[in-house]
Short mmCIF file of C-alpha atoms in Angstrom, two decimals:
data_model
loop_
_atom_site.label_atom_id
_atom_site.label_comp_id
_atom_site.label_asym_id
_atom_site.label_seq_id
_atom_site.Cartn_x
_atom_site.Cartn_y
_atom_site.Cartn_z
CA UNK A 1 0.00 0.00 0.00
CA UNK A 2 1.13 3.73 -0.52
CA UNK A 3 0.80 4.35 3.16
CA UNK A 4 2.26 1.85 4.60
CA UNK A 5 5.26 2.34 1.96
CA UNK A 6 5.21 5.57 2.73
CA UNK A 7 5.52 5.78 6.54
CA UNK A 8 6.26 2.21 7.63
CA UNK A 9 9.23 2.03 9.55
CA UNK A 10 12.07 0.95 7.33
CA UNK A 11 10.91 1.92 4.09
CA UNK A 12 14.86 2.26 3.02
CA UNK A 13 15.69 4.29 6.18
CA UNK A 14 18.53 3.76 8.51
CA UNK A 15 17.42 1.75 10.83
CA UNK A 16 20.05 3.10 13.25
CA UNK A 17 18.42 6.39 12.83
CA UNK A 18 19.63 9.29 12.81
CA UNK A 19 23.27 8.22 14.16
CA UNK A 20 24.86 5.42 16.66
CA UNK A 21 23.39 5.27 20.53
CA UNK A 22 24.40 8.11 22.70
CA UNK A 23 27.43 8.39 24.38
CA UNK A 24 25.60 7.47 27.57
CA UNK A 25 24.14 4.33 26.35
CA UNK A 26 25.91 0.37 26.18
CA UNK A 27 24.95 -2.31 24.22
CA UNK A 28 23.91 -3.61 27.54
CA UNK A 29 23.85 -3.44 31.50
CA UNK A 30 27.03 -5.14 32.61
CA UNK A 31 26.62 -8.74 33.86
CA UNK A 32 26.80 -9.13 37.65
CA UNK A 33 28.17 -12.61 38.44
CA UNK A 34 25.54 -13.14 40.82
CA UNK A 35 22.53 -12.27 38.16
CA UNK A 36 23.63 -14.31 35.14
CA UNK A 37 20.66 -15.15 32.55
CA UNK A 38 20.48 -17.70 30.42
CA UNK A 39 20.47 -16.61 27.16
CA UNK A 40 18.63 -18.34 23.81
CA UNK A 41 19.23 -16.73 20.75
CA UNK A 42 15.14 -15.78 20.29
CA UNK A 43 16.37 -13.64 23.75
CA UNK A 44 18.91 -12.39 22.21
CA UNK A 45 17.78 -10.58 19.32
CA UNK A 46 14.96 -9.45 21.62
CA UNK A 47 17.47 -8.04 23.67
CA UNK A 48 19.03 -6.16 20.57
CA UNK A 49 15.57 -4.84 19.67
CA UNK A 50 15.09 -3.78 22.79
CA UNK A 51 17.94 -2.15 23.07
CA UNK A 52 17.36 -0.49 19.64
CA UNK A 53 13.93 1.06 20.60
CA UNK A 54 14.69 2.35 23.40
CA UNK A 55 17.50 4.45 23.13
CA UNK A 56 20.20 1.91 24.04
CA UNK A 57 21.15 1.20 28.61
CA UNK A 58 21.15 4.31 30.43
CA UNK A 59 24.75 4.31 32.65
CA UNK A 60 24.20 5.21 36.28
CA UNK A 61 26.41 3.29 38.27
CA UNK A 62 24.15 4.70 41.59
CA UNK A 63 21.05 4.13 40.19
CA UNK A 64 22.46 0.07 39.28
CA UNK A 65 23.62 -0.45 42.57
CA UNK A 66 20.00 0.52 44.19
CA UNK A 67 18.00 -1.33 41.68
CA UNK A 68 20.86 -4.38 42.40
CA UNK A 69 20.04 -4.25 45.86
CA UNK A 70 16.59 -4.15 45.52
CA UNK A 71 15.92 -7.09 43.15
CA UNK A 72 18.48 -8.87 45.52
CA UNK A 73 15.51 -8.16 48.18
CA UNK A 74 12.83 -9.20 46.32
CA UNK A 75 14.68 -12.43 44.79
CA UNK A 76 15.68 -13.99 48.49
CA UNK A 77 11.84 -13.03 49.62
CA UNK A 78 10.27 -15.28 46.38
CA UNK A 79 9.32 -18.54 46.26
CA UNK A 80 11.87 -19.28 43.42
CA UNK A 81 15.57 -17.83 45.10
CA UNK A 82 16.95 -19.55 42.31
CA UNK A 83 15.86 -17.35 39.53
CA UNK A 84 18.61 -15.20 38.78
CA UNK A 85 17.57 -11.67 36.93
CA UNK A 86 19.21 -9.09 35.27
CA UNK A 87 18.21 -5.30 34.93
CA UNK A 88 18.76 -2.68 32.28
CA UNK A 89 18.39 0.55 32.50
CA UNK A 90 16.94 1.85 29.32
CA UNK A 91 17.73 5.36 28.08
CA UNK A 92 14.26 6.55 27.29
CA UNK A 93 11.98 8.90 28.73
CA UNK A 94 9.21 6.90 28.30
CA UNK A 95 7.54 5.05 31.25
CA UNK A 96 7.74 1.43 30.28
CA UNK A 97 9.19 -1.79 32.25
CA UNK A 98 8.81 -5.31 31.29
CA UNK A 99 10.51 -8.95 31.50
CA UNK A 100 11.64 -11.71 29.03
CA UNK A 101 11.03 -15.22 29.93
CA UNK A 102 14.57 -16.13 30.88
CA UNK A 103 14.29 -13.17 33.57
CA UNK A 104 16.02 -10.32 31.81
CA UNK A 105 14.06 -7.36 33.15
CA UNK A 106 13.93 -4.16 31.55
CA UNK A 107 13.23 -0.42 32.91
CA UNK A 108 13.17 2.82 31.55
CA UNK A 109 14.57 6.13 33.30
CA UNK A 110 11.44 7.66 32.66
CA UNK A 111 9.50 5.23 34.49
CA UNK A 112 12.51 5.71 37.66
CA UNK A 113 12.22 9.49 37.49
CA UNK A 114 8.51 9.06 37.93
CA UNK A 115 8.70 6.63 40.94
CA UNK A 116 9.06 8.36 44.38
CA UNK A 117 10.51 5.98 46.50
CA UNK A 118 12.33 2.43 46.64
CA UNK A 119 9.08 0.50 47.12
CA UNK A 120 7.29 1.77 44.11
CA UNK A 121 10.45 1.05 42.14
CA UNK A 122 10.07 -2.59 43.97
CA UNK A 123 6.75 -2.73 43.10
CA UNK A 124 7.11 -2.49 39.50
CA UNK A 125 10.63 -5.09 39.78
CA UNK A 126 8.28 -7.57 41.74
CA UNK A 127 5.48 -7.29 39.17
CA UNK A 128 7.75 -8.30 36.27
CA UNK A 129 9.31 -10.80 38.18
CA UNK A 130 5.92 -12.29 38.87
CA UNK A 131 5.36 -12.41 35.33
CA UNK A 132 8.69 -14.73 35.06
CA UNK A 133 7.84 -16.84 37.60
CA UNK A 134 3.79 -17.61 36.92
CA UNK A 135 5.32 -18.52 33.17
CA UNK A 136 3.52 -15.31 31.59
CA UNK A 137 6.29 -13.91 29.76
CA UNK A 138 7.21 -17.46 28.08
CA UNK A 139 2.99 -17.64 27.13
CA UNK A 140 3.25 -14.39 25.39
CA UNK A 141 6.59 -14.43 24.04
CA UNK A 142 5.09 -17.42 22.59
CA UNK A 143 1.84 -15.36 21.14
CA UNK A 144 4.36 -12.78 20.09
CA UNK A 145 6.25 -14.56 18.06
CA UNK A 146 2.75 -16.41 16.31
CA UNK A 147 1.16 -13.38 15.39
CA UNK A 148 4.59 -11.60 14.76
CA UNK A 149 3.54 -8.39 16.48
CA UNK A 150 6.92 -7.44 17.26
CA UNK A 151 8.37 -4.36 15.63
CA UNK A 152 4.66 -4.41 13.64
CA UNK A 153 3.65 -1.62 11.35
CA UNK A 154 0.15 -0.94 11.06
CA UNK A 155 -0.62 -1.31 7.32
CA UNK A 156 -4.07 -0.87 6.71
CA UNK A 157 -6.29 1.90 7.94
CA UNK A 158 -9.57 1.42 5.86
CA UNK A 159 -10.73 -1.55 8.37
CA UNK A 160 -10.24 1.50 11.05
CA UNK A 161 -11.57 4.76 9.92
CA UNK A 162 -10.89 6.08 13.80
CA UNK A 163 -6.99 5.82 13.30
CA UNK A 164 -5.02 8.45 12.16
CA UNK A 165 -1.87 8.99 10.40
CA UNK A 166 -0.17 8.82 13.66
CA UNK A 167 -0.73 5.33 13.51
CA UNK A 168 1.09 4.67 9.80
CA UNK A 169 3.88 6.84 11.08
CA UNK A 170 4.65 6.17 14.87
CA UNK A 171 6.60 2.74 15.08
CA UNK A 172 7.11 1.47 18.72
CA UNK A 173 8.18 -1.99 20.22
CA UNK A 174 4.95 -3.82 20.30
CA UNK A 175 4.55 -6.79 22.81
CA UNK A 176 1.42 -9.25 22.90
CA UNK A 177 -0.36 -7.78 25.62
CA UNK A 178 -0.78 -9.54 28.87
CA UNK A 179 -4.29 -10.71 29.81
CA UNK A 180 -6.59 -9.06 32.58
CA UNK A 181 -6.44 -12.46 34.84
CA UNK A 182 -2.34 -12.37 34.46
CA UNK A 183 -2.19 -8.87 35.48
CA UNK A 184 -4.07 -9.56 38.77
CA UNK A 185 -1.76 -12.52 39.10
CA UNK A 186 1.43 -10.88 38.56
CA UNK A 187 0.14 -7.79 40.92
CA UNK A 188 -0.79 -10.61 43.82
CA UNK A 189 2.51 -12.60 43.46
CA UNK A 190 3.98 -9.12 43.11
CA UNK A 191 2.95 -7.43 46.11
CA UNK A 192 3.76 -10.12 48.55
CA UNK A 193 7.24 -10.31 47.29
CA UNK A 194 7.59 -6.57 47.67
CA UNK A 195 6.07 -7.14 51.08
CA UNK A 196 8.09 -10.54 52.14
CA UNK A 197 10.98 -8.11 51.46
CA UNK A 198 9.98 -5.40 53.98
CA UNK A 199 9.08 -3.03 51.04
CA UNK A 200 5.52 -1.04 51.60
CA UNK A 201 3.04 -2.74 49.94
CA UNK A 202 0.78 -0.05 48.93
CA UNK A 203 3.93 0.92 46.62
CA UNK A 204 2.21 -0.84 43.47
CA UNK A 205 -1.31 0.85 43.97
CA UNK A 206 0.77 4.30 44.42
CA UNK A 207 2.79 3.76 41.66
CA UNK A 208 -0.34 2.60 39.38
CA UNK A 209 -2.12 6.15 40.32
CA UNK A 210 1.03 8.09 39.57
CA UNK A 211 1.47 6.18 35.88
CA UNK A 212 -2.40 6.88 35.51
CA UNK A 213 -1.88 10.69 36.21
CA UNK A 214 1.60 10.76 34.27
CA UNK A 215 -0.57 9.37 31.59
CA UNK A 216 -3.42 12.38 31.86
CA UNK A 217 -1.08 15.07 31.20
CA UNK A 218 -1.27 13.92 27.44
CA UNK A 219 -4.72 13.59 27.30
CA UNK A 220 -6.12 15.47 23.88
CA UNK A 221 -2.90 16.21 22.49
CA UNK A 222 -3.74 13.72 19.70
CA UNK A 223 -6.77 11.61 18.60
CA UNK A 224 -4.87 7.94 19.73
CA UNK A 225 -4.26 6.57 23.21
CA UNK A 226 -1.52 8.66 24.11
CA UNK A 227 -0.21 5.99 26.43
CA UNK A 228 0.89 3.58 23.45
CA UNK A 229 4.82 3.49 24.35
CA UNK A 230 3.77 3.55 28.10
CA UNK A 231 4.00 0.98 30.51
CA UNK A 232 -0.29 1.21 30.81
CA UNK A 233 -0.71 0.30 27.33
CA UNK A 234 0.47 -3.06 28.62
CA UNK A 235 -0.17 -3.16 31.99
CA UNK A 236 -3.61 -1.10 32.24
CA UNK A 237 -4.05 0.74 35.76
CA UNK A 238 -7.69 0.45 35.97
CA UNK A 239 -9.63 1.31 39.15
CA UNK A 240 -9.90 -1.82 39.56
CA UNK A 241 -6.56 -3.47 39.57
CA UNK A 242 -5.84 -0.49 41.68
CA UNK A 243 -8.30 -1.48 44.19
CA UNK A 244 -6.97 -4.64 43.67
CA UNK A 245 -3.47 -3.83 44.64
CA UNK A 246 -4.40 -1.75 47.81
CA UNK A 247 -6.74 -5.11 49.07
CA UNK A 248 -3.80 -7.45 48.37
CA UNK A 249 -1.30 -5.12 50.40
CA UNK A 250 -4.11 -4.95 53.21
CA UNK A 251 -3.08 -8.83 53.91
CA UNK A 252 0.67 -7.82 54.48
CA UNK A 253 0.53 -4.40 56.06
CA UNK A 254 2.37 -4.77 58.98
CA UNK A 255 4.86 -2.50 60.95
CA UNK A 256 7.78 -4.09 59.85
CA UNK A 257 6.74 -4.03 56.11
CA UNK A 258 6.39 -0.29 55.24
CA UNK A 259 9.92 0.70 54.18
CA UNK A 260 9.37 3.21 51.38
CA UNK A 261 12.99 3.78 51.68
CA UNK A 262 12.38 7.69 50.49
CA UNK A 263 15.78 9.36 50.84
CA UNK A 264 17.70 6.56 49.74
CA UNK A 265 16.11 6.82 46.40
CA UNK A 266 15.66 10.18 45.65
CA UNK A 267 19.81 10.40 46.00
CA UNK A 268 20.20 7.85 43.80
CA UNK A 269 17.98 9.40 41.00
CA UNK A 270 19.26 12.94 41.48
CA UNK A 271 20.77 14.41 38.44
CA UNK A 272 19.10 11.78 36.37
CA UNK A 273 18.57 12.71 32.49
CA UNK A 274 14.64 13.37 32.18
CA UNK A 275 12.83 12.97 28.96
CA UNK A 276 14.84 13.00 25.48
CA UNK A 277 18.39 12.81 25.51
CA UNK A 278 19.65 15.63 23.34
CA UNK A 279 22.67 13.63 21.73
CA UNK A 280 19.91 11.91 19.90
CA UNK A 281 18.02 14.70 19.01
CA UNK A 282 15.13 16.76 21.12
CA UNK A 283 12.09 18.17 20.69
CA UNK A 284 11.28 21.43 22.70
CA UNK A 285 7.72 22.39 21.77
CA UNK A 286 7.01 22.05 18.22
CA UNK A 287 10.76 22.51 17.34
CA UNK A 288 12.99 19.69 16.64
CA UNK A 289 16.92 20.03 17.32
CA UNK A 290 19.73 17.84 16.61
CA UNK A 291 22.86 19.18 18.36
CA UNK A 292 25.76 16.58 17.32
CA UNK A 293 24.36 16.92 13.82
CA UNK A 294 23.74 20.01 13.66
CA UNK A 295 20.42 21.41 12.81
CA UNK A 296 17.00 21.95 13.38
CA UNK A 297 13.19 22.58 12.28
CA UNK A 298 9.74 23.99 13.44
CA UNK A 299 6.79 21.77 12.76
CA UNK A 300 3.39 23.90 12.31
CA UNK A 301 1.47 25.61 15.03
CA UNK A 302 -1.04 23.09 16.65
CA UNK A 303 1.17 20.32 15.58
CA UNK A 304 2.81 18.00 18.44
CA UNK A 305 6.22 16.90 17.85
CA UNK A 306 7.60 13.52 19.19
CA UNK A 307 10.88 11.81 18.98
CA UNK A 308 10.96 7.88 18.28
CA UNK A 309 13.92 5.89 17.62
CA UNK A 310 13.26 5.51 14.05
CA UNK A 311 11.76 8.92 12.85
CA UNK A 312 10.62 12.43 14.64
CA UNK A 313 7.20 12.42 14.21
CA UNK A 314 4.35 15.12 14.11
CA UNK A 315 0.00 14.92 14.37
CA UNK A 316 -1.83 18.21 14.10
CA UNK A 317 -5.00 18.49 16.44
CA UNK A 318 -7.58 16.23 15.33
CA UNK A 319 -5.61 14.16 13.27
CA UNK A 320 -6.12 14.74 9.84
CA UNK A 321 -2.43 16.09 9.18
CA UNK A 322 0.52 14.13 10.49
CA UNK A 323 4.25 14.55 9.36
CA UNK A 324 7.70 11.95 9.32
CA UNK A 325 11.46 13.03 9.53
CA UNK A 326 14.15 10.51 8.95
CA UNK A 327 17.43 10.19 7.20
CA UNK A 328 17.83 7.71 4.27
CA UNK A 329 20.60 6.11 2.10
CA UNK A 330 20.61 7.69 -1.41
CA UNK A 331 24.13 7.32 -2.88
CA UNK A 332 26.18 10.65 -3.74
CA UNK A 333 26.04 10.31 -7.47
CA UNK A 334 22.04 9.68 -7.58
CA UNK A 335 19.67 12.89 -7.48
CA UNK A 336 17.23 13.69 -5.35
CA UNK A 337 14.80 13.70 -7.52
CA UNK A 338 15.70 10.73 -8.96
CA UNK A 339 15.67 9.23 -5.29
CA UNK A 340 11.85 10.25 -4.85
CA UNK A 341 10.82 8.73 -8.24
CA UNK A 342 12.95 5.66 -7.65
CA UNK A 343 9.69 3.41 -6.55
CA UNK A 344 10.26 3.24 -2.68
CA UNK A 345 6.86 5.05 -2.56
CA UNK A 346 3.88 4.04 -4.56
CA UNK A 347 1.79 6.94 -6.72
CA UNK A 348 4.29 9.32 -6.71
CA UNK A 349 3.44 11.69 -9.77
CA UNK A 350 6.91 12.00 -11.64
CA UNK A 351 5.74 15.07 -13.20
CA UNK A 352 5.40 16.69 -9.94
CA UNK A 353 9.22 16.45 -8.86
CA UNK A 354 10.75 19.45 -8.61
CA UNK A 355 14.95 20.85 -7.76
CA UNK A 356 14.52 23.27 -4.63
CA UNK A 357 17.41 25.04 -2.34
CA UNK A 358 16.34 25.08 1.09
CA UNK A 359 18.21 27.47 2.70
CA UNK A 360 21.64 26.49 1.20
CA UNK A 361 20.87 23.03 1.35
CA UNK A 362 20.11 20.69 -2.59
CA UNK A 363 16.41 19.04 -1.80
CA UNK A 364 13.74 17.91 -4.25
CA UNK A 365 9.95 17.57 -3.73
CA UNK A 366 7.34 15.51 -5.07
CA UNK A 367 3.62 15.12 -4.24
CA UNK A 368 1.51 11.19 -4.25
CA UNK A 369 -1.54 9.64 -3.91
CA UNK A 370 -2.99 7.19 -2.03
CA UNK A 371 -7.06 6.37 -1.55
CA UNK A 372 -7.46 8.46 2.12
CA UNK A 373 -4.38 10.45 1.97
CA UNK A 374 -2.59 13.28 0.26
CA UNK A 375 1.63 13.40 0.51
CA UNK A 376 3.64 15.55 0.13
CA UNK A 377 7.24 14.50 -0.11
CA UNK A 378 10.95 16.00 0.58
CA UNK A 379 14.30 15.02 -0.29
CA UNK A 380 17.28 17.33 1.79
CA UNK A 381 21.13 16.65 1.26
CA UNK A 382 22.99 18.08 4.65
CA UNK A 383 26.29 17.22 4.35
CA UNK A 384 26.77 13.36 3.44
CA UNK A 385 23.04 12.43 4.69
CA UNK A 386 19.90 12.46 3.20
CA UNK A 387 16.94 14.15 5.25
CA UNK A 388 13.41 13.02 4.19
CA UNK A 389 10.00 14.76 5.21
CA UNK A 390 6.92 13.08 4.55
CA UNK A 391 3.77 15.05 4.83
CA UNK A 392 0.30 13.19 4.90
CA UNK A 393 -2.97 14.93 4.73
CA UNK A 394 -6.43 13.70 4.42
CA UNK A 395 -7.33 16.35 2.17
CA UNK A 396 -4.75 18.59 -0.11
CA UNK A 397 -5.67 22.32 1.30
CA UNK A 398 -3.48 25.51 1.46
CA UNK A 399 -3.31 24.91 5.06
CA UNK A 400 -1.65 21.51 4.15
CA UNK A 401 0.51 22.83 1.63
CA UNK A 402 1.55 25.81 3.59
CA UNK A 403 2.68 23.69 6.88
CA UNK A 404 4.72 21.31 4.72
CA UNK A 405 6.48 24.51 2.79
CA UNK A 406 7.21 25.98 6.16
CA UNK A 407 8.57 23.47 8.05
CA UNK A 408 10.63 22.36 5.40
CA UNK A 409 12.28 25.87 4.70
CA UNK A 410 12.64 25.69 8.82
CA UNK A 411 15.85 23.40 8.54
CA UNK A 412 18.49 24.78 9.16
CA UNK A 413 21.95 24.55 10.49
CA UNK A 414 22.20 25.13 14.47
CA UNK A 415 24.70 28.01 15.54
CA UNK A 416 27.38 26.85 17.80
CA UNK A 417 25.80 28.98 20.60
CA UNK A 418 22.81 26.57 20.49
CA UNK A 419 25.03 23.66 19.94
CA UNK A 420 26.82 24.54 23.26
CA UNK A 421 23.39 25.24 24.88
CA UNK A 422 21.77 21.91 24.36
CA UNK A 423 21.74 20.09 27.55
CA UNK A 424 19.35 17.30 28.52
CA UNK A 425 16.68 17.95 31.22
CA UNK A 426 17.58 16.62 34.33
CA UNK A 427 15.69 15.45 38.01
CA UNK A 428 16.75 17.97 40.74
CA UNK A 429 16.44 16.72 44.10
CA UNK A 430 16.01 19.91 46.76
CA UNK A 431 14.57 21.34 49.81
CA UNK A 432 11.54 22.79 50.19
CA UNK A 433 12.54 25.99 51.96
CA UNK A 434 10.33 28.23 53.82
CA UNK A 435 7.42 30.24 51.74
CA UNK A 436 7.94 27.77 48.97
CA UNK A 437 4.75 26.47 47.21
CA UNK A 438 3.82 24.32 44.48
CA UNK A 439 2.88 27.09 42.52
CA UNK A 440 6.85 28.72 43.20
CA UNK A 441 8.47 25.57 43.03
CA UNK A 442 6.86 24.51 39.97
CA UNK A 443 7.87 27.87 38.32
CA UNK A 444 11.46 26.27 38.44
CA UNK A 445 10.41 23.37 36.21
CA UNK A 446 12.28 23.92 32.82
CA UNK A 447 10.88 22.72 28.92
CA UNK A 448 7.94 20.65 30.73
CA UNK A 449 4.55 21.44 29.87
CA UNK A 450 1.60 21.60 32.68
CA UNK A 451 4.65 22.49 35.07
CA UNK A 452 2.46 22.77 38.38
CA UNK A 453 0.46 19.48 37.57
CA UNK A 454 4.12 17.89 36.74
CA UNK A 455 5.69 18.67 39.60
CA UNK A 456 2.61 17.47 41.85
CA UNK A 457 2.87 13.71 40.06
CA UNK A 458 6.45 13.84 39.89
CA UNK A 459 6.41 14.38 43.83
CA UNK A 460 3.44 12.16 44.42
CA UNK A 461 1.17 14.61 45.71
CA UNK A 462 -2.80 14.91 44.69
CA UNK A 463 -4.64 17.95 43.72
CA UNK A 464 -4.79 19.32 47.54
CA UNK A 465 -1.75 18.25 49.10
CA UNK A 466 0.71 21.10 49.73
CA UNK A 467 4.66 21.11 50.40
CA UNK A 468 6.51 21.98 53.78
CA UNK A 469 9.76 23.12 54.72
CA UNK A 470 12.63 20.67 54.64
CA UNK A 471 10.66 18.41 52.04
CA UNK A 472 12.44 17.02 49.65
CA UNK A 473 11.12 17.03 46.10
CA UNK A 474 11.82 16.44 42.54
CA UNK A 475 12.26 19.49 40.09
CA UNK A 476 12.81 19.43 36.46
CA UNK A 477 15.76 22.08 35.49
CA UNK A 478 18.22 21.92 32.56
#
């Protein structure tokens, strides 16, 4: 099909993106001798994809040691000691965690910046470790590999006319979801680990109502569940498993099991990178900037920007206009415009291709066809790499037209003041001081949006609560 050809994940991209992991990121979490996996090569490459889709292992040697200890904990307090586990720290922003059968576990730093102490950290180790041990991740592994969801590119929208664009262009690692009846398992078997280990045990219900929140602040910002690289996409935090959680750690509350282990952890995560790492590239607002490459663009106004692992894409409100940045292979001594008319895209009109300088820079542009949508297509040579934006639209309009012209003439190279500027977000731990507020201390938050309501989820306080003196909290600063 046109549109899948057209936004589909490889479609002759580099796979590796944009450019190698950054420098913070290993092929993989050291091996401790005491946590050795066995590895199968279906593992292995699952490992690698991981890996690949989530920005590479995030190096922390503080942050390793606490989650070390912790699983340590929670291994000696489970009915299977003998199940050795191994944790990597992914270097994404998003708020994911999940297991592979052999007990390889996997965590993002967004999910750890979001957590506010030790137990709800536990929580969400002991829930993937339940999933090891009750045999779930084998089961879907199993239904993973049958239906061959992993990596999967949606293909056809006519059987859903509710999808948008976002869904052709926004690639994620796609796991068979976990049932409704495994979830409550994994939470019960979960939850009395965590307890057995002297970790509160209301850390999981916590934990699920700060993921639900986290989740909120994205609410309306496009048409599709704008949880689908979260952790809830796979691990839904209904009321009810909520409830759920908080009944189940009514059976071990007891005054020796209600170590939330507070300070310990918020030491270990200060200074931790929040969000996007800018050595891959960064998106503040609806502008897109790529330091250690050098350059940047503006997508249109009501547009929102996001930064995968394969391309940088963009929905406008509503859904009916969506946009793709990537970098492909065309050799030096092809054309552009013989690139675009080379057949990686179906019903592009030849006659349509046309030479343009964009701000310095050789590109070519094209328009195509398909039955629901409208491209429109660019080809940018920066340096030794090809740039390629792909504009969809459900109906050709100036509007359309105009946003894809603009955003296009919007490359350009970075100055080396805004090179030197780009730092990555990062979690401040501090102390509340007298006369602080929410309000104040949320006015210190840097490139989040909804800064007040941030800070109150980050800190894992409700609508009401307030802040005293010698608190400490979480800020967001760069």
């Amino acid at each position: 099909m046109l549109i899948c050809a057209a936004l589909m994940l490889s479609a002759c991209g580099n796979a590796g993106r944009f450019e190698q992991a950054s420098p913070t990121a290993s092929a993989a979490a050291p091996t401790k001798p005491n946590r050795v996996v066995q590895q199968t090569p279906a593992t292995e490459r699952e490992h690698e994809r991981i890996l690949s889709s989530y920005g590479g292992a995030y190096d922390d040697p503080k942050l390793e040691a606490l989650i070390g200890q912790t699983v340590d904990r929670l291994v000696a307090a489970s009915d299977r000691p003998d199940q050795a586990y191994k944790v990597t720290i992914l270097n994404s922003g998003a708020v994911n965690a999940f297991a592979l059968p052999t007990g390889q576990l996997y965590v993002t730093r967004g999910l750890i910046a979001l957590a506010s102490d030790t137990s709800e950290l536990s929580s969400v180790l002991s829930h993937e470790m339940a999933h090891v041990l009750a045999k779930h991740a084998s089961i879907r592994e199993d239904q993973a590999r049958q239906a061959a969801v992993v990596t999967r590119v949606v293909t056809d929208m006519s059987s859903d006319p509710d999808l948008t664009a976002l869904a052709l262009a926004k690639t994620k690692l796609t796991m068979a979801s976990f049932s409704r009846q495994q979830e409550f398992e994994a939470d019960g078997i979960g939850v009395g680990i965590a307890a057995r280990a002297h970790f509160d045990p209301y850390g999981a219900a916590r934990f699920l109502t700060a993921m639900e929140r986290n989740a909120a602040l994205k609410v309306g910002r496009t048409a599709l569940d704008p949880r689908a690289q979260d952790f809830l996409s796979s691990h839904p935090a209904t009321p009810e498993r909520v409830a759920n959680a908080q009944a189940t750690a009514r059976q071990y509350s007891s005054p020796e099991s209600n170590e939330r282990d507070r300070e310990t952890y918020l030491a270990a995560i200060d200074n931790i990178v929040y969000g996007e790492d800018p050595s891959e590239g960064f998106v503040r607002g609806r502008r897109f900037l790529h330091p250690k490459l050098g350059f940047t663009f503006t997508a249109p106004d009501t547009f929102t920007l996001d930064n995968t692992a394969q391309a940088v894409i963009g929905v406008r409100e509503g859904g009916n206009q969506a946009m793709r940045f990537d970098v492909v292979r065309v050799p030096a001594e092809q054309s552009l415009g013989d690139y675009l008319n080379s057949g990686w895209m179906e019903g592009v009109e030849k006659a349509s291709t046309e030479d343009l300088n964009i701000n310095g820079f050789p590109a070519s542009a094209a328009t195509a066809h398909g039955d629901q949508w409208q491209f429109k297509v660019y080809a940018l040579r920066f340096g030794s790499d090809v740039y390629r934006f792909i504009f969809a639209a459900k109906q050709k309009t100036t509007e359309s037209e105009r946003n894809a012209r603009e955003t296009v003439n919007s490359f350009r190279r970075l100055t080396l003041e805004e090179i030197q500027s780009a730092r990555p977000l990062r979690i401040k731990v501090i102390n509340v001081q007298p006369g602080d507020t929410v309000e104040s201390l949320s006015h210190r938050m840097a490139g989040v949006d909804h800064p007040a309501d941030r800070f109150r989820v980050l800190n894992g306080l409700d609508v009401h609560a307030q802040v005293k003196p010698r608190d400490r909290v979480k800020i967001v600063v760069d």
